[in-house]
Tab-separated table of C-alpha atoms in Angstrom:
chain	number	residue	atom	x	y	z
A	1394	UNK	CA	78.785	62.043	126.316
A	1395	UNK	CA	75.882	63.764	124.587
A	1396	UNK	CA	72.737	60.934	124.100
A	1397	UNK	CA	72.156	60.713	120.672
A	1398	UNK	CA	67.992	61.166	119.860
A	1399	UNK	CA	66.343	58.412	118.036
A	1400	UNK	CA	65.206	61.616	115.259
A	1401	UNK	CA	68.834	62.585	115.066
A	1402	UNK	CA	69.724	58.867	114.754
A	1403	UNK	CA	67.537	58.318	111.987
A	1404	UNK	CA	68.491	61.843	110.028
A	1405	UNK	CA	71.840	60.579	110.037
A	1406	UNK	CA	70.641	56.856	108.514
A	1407	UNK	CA	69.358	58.623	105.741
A	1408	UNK	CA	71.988	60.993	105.034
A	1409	UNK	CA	74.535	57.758	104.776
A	1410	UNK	CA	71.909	55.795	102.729
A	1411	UNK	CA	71.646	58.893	100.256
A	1412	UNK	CA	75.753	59.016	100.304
A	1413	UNK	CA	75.707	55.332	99.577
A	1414	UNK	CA	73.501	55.302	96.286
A	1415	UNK	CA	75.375	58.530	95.181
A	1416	UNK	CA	78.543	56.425	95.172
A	1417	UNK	CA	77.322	53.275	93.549
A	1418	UNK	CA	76.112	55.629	90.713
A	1419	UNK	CA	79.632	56.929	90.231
A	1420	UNK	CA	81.112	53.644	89.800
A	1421	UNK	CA	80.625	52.521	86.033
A	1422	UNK	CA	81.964	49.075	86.002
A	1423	UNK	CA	79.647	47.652	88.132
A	1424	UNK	CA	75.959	46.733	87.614
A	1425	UNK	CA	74.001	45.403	90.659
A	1426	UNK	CA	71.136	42.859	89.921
A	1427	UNK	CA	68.935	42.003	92.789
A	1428	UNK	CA	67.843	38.202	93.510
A	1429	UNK	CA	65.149	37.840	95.872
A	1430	UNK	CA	65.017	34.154	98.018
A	1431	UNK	CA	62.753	33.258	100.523
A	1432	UNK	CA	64.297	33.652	104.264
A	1433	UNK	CA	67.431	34.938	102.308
A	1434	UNK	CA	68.354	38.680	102.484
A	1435	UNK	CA	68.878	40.118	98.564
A	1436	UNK	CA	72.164	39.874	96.964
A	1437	UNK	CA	74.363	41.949	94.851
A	1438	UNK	CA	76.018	40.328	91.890
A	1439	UNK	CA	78.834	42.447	89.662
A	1440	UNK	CA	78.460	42.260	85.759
A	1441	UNK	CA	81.801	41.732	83.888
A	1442	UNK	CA	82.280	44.889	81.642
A	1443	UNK	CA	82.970	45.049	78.117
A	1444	UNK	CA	86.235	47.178	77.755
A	1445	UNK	CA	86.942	47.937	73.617
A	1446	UNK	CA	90.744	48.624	73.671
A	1447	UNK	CA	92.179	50.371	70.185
A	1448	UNK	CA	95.823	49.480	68.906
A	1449	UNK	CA	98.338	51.577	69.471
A	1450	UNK	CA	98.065	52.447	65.354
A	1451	UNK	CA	94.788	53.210	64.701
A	1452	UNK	CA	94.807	53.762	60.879
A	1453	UNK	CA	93.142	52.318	57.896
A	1454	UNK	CA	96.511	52.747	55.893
A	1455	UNK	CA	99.244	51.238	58.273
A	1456	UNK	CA	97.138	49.221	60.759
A	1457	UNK	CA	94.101	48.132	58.550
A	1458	UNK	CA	93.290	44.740	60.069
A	1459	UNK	CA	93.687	45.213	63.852
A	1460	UNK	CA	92.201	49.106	63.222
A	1461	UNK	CA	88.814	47.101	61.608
A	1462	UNK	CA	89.147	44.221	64.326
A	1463	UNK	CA	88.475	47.013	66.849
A	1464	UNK	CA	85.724	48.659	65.050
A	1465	UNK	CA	84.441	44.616	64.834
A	1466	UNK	CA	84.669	44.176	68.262
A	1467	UNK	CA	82.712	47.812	69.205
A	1468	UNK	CA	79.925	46.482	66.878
A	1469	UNK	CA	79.264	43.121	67.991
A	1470	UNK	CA	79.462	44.331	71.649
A	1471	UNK	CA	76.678	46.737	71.308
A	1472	UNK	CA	74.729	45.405	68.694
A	1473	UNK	CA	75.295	41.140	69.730
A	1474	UNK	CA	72.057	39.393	69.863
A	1475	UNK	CA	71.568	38.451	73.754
A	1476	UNK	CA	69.491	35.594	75.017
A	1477	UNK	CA	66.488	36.048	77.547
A	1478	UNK	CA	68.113	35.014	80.492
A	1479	UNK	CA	71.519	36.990	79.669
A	1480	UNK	CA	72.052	40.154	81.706
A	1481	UNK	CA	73.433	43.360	79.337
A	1482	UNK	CA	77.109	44.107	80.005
A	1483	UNK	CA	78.250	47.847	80.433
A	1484	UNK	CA	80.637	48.523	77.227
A	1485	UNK	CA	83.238	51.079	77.630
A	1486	UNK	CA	85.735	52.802	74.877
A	1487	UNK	CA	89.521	52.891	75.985
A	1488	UNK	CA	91.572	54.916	72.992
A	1489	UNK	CA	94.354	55.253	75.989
A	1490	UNK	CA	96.405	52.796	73.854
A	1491	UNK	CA	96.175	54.875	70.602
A	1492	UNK	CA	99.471	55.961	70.059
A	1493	UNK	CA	98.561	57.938	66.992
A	1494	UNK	CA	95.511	57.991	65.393
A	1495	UNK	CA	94.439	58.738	61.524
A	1496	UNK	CA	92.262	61.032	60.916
A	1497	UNK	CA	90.510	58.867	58.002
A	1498	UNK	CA	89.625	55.693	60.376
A	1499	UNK	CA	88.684	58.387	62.981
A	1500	UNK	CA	86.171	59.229	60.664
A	1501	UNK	CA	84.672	55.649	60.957
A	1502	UNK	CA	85.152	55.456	64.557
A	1503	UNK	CA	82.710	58.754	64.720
A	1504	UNK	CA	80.375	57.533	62.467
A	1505	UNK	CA	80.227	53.832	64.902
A	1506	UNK	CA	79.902	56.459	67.773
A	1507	UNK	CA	76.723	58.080	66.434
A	1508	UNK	CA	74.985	55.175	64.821
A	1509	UNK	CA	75.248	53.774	68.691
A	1510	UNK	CA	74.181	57.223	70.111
A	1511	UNK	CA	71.335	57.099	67.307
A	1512	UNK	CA	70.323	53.494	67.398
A	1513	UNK	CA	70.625	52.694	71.347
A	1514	UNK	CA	69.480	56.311	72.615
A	1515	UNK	CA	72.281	56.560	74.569
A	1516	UNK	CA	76.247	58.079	74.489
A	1517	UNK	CA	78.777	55.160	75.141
A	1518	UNK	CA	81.045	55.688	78.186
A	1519	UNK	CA	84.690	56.524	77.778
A	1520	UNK	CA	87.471	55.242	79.873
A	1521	UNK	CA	90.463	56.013	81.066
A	1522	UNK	CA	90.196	59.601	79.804
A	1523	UNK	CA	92.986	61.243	81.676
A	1524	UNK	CA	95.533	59.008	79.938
A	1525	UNK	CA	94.589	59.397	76.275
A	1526	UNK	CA	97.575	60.775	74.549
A	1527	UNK	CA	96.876	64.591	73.938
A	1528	UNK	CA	97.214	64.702	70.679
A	1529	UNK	CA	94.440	62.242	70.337
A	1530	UNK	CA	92.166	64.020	72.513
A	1531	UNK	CA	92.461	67.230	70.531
A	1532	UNK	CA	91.683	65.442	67.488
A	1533	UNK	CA	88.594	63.890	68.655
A	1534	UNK	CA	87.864	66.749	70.247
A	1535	UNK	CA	87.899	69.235	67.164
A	1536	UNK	CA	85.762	66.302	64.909
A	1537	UNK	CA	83.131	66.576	67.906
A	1538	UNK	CA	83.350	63.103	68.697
A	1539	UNK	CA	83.407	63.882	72.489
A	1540	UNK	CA	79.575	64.671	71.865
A	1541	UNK	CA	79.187	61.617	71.048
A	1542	UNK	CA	80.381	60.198	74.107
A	1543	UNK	CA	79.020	60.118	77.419
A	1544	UNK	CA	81.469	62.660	78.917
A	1545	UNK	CA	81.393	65.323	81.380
A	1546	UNK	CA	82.324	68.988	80.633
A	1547	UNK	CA	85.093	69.219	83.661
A	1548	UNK	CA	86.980	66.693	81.593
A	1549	UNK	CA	87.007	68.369	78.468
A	1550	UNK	CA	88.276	72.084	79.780
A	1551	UNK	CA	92.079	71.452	79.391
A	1552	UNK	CA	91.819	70.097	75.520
A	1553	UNK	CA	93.738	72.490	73.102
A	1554	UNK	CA	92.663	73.097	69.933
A	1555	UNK	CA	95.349	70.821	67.479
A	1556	UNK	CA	98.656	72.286	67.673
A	1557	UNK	CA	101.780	73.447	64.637
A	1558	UNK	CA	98.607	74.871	62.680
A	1559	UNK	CA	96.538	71.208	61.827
A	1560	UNK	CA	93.082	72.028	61.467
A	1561	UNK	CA	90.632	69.396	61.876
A	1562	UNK	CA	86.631	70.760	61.539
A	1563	UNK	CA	83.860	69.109	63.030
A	1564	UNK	CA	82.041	66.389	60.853
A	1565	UNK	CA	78.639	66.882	59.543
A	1566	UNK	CA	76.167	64.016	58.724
A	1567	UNK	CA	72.640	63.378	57.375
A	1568	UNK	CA	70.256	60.692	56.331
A	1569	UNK	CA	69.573	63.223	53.294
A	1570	UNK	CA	71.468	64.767	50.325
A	1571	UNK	CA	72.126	67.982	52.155
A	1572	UNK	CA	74.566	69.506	50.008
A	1573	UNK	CA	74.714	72.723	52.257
A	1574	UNK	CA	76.202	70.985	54.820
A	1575	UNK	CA	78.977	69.951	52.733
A	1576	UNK	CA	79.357	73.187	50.889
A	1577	UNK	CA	79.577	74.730	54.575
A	1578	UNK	CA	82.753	72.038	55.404
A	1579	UNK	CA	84.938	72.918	52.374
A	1580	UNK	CA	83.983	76.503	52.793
A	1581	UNK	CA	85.130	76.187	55.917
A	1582	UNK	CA	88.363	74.993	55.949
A	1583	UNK	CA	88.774	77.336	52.879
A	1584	UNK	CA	88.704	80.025	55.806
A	1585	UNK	CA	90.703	78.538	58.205
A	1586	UNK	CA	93.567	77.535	55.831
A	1587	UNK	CA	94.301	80.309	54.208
A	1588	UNK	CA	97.323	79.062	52.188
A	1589	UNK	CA	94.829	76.271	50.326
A	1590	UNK	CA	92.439	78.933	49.469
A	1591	UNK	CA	94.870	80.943	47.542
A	1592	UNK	CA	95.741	77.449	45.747
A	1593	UNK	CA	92.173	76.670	44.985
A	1594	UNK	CA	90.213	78.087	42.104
A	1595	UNK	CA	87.060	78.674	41.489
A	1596	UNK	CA	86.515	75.862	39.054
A	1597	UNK	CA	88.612	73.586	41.446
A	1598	UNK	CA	86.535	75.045	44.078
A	1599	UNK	CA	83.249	74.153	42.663
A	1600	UNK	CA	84.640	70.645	41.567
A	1601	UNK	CA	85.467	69.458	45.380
A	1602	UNK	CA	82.116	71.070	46.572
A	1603	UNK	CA	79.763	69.053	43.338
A	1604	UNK	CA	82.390	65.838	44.483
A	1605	UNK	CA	81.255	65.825	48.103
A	1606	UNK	CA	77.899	66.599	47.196
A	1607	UNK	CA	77.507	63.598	44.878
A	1608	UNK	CA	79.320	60.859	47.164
A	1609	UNK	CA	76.557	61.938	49.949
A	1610	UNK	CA	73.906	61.703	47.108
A	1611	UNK	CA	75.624	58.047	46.388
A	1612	UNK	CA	75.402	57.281	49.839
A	1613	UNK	CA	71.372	57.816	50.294
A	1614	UNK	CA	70.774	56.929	47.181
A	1615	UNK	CA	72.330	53.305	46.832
A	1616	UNK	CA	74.937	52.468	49.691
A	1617	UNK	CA	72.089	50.413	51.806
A	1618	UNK	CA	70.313	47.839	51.258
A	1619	UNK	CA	68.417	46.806	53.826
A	1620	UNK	CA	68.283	43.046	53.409
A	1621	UNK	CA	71.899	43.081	53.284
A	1622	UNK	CA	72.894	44.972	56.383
A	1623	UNK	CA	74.716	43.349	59.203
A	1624	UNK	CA	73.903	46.141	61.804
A	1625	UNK	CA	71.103	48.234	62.269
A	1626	UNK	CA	71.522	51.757	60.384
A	1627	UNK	CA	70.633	55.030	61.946
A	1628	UNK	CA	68.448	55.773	58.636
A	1629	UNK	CA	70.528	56.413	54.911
A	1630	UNK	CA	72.819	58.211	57.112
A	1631	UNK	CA	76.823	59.624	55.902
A	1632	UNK	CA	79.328	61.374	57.383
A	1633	UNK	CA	81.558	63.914	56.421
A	1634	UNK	CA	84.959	65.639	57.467
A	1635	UNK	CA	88.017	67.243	56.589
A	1636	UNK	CA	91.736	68.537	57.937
A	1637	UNK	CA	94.871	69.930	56.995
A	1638	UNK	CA	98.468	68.520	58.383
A	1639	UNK	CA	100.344	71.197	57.921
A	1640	UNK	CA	103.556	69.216	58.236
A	1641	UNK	CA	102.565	67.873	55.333
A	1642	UNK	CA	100.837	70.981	53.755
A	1643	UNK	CA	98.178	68.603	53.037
A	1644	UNK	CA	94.393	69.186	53.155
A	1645	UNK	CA	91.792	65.846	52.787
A	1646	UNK	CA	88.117	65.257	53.025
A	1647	UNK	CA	86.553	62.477	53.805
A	1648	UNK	CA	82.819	60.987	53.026
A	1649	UNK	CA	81.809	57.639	54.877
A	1650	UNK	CA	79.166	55.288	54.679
A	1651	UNK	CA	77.620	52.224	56.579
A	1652	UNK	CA	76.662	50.653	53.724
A	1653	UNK	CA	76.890	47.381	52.031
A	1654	UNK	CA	79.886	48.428	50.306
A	1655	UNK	CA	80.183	49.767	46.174
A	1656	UNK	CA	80.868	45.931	45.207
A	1657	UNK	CA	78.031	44.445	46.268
A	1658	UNK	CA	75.280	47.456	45.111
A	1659	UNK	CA	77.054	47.801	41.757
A	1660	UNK	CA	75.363	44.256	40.172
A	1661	UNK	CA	72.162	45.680	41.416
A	1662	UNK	CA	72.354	48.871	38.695
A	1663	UNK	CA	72.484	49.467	35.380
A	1664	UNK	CA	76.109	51.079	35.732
A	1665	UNK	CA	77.072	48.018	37.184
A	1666	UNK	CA	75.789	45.756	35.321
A	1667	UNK	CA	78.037	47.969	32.235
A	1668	UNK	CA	81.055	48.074	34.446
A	1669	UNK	CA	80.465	43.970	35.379
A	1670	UNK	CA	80.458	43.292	31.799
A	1671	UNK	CA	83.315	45.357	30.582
A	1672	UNK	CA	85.578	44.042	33.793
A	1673	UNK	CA	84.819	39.839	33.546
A	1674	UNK	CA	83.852	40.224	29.706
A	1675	UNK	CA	80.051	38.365	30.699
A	1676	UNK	CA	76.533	39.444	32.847
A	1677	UNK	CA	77.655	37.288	35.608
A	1678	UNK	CA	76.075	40.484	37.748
A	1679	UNK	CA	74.864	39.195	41.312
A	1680	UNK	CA	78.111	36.751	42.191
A	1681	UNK	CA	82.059	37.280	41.427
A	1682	UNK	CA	84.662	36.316	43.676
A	1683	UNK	CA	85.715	38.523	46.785
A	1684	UNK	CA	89.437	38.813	45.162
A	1685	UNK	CA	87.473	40.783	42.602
A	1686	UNK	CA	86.021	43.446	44.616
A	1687	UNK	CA	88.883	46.090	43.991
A	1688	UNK	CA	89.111	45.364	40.511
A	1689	UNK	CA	85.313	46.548	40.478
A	1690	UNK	CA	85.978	49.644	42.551
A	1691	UNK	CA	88.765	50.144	39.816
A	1692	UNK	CA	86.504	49.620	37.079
A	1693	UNK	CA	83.786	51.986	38.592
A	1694	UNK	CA	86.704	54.596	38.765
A	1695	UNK	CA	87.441	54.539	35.271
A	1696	UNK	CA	84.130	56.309	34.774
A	1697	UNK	CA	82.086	56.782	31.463
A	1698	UNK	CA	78.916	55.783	33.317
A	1699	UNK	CA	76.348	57.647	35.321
A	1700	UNK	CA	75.150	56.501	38.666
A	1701	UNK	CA	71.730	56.364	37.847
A	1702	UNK	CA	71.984	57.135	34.360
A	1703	UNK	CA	69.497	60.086	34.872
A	1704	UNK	CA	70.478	63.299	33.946
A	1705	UNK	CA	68.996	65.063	36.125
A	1706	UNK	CA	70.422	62.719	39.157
A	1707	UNK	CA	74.011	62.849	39.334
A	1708	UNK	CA	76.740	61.894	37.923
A	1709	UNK	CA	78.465	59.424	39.982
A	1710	UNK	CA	82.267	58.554	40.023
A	1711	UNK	CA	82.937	61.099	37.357
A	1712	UNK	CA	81.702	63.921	39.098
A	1713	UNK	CA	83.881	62.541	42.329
A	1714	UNK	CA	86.913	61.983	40.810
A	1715	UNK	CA	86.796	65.752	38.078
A	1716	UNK	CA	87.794	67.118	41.659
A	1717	UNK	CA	91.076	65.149	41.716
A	1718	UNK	CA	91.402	65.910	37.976
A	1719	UNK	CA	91.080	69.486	38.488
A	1720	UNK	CA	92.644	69.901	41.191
A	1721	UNK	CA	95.604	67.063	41.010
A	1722	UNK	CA	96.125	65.176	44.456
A	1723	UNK	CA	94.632	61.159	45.095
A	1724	UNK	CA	91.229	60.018	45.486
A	1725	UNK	CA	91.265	56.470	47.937
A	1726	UNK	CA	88.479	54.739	48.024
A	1727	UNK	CA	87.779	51.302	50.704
A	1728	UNK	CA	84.665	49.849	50.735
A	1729	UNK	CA	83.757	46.714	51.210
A	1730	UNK	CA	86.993	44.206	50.933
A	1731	UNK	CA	87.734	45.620	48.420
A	1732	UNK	CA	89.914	49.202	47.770
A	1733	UNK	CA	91.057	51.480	44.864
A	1734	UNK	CA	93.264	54.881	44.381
A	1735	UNK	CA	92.206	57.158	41.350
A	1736	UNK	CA	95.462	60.014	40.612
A	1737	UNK	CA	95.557	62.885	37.589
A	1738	UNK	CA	98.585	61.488	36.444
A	1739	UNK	CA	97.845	57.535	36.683
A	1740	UNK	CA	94.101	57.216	36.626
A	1741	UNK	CA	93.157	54.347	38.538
A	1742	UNK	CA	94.609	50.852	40.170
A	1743	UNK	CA	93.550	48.945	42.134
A	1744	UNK	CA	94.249	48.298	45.843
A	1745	UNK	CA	94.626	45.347	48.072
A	1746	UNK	CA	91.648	43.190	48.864
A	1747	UNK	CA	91.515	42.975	52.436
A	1748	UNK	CA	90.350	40.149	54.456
A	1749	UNK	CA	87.795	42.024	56.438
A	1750	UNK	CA	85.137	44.018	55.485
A	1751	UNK	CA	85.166	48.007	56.564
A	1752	UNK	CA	81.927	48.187	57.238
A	1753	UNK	CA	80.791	50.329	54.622
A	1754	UNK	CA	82.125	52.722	52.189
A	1755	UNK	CA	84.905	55.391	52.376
A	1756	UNK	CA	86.090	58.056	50.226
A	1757	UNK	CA	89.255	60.818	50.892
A	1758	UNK	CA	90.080	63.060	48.258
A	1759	UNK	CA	93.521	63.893	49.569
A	1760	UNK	CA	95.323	67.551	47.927
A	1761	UNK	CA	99.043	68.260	48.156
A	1762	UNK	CA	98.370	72.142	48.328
A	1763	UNK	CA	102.149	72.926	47.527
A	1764	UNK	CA	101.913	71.568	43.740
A	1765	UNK	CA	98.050	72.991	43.134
């Protein structure tokens, strides 16, 4: 047998050392913390992960309370105060479970995803990628949540683009009332669906674009309130998307916020203060009861009030809802507790007042292009 040298001996120590902290870098469930005794060698101690599981609904229509329980849980994980002595757990995101999932509470789930990627300065881990259900990885994929998350290109290669003709476009956001961006998301799923641009018009056309325009403007403008925010906020920040189902021959758009919610900044305005004292019938502004807060979204619906009551700064809920009026279709609006649906033919009602809050606000303007 061939003596080994003490240089090729030591070569090969290093070459397994270097394979050794290559592996313990691939494995993401385990975090190593060193304790150093005296006469003791060090030792390794594993961290417990924090694994975020979705339902298998994941919808803000048919699964509302579990759906918000998740986003709950994803919040308090990352964002939990922590003692000194308490050693940060990894947190990872497992939508394997998702059996279908909405495009509206996707929405939210980016807009959790970024304010983490913003906030933390870093891209939460997926897991269990390969077993998502396909149809969910094409629809996070096409909203350009997977740039969001910490997730290698390899992975993503074999994603289709939504199948049976559903179009979802990437979502835009911004801390600022950028109404080119979302000008540039209706325009764009003007191109890509051509059978809703023959429906729209040009006045209907201009009343969607001036609608998402003016809910971003609401949502710099007066969604937070700093003092009242649970979570840290990546700046006055919204996000915007849209999709068609062609299934349905449907086409929404969506515009979400992390704010306080419309029924708690409404008693701080003067439009609030109007809509306060035309709903309860006194200027009891700063407190009402949380069975209320629908009734107020209601009541904000009904419009006849600016949202600054400066003409030269918006409009407010009449501008958002002229594109339903225009246009026909159903505006939904959750925020808070609280929720509210404005229709052409019906005006608006009222929703259910849900037990936990969303988390901010969210509108969907939702257009049945068949009766355009």
């Amino acid at each position: 047998m061939k003596k080994i040298s003490v240089e090729e001996l030591s070569k090969r120590e290093r070459l397994n050392q270097r394979r050794r902290r290559r592996y313990l870098a691939r494995r993401p469930v385990v975090k190593v913390k060193l304790r150093y005794r005296r006469g003791h060698r060090s030792t390794q101690e594993h961290v417990e992960p924090v694994y975020i599981e979705a339902p298998p609904v994941f919808s803000l229509t048919e699964n509302y309370s579990e759906s918000v329980k998740c986003l709950q849980r994803l919040k308090e994980a990352v964002f939990r105060v922590e003692l000194a002595d308490e050693e940060k757990r990894p947190i990872f995101l497992d939508l394997a479970t998702i059996e279908h999932l909405h495009p509206a509470a996707a929405v939210v789930l980016a807009a959790e995803l970024d304010r983490w990627r913003r906030v933390k300065g870093v891209r939460l881990q997926p897991r269990n990628l390969q077993q998502w259900k396909m149809e969910v990885k094409q629809l996070v994929s096409d909203m350009g949540m997977f740039d969001l998350l910490n997730v290698r290109k390899k992975h993503l290669r074999d994603i289709p683009s939504a199948r049976n003709n559903n179009v979802a476009l990437r979502f835009v956001s911004d801390d600022r009332n950028d109404r080119e961006q979302t000008d540039m998301l209706s325009e764009e799923l003007v191109r890509k669906v051509p059978v809703f641009a023959r429906k729209l018009t040009t006045r209907e056309d201009m009343a969607l674009s001036t609608a998402l325009a003016e809910a971003s403007l609401n949502s710099v403008q007066h969604a937070y309130e700093k003092d009242e925010l649970k979570y840290p906020s990546a700046g006055q920040r919204w996000w915007a998307a849209a999709v068609y189902e062609s299934n349905r021959s449907v086409v929404k758009f969506f515009v979400y916020d992390q704010g306080v919610g419309i029924p708690q900044t409404l008693p701080n305005t003067p439009v609030g203060k109007k809509i306060l004292n035309r709903l309860f019938g006194s200027e009891v502004y700063a407190r009402y009861s949380g069975s209320d807060e629908s009734k107020m979204i209601e009541a904000a619906l009904k419009g006849g009030f600016s949202s600054t009551e400066m003409g030269n700064r918006g409009k407010g809920f009449p501008q958002i809802v002229a594109a339903i009026s225009n246009a026909g279709g159903r505006l939904r609006v959750i925020s808070g507790h609280g929720s509210a649906i404005y229709s052409n033919e019906d005006g608006p009602s009222a929703g259910e007042t849900n037990e936990l809050h969303l988390g901010g606000t969210l509108l969907e303007w939702t257009f049945k292009v068949g009766e355009m």
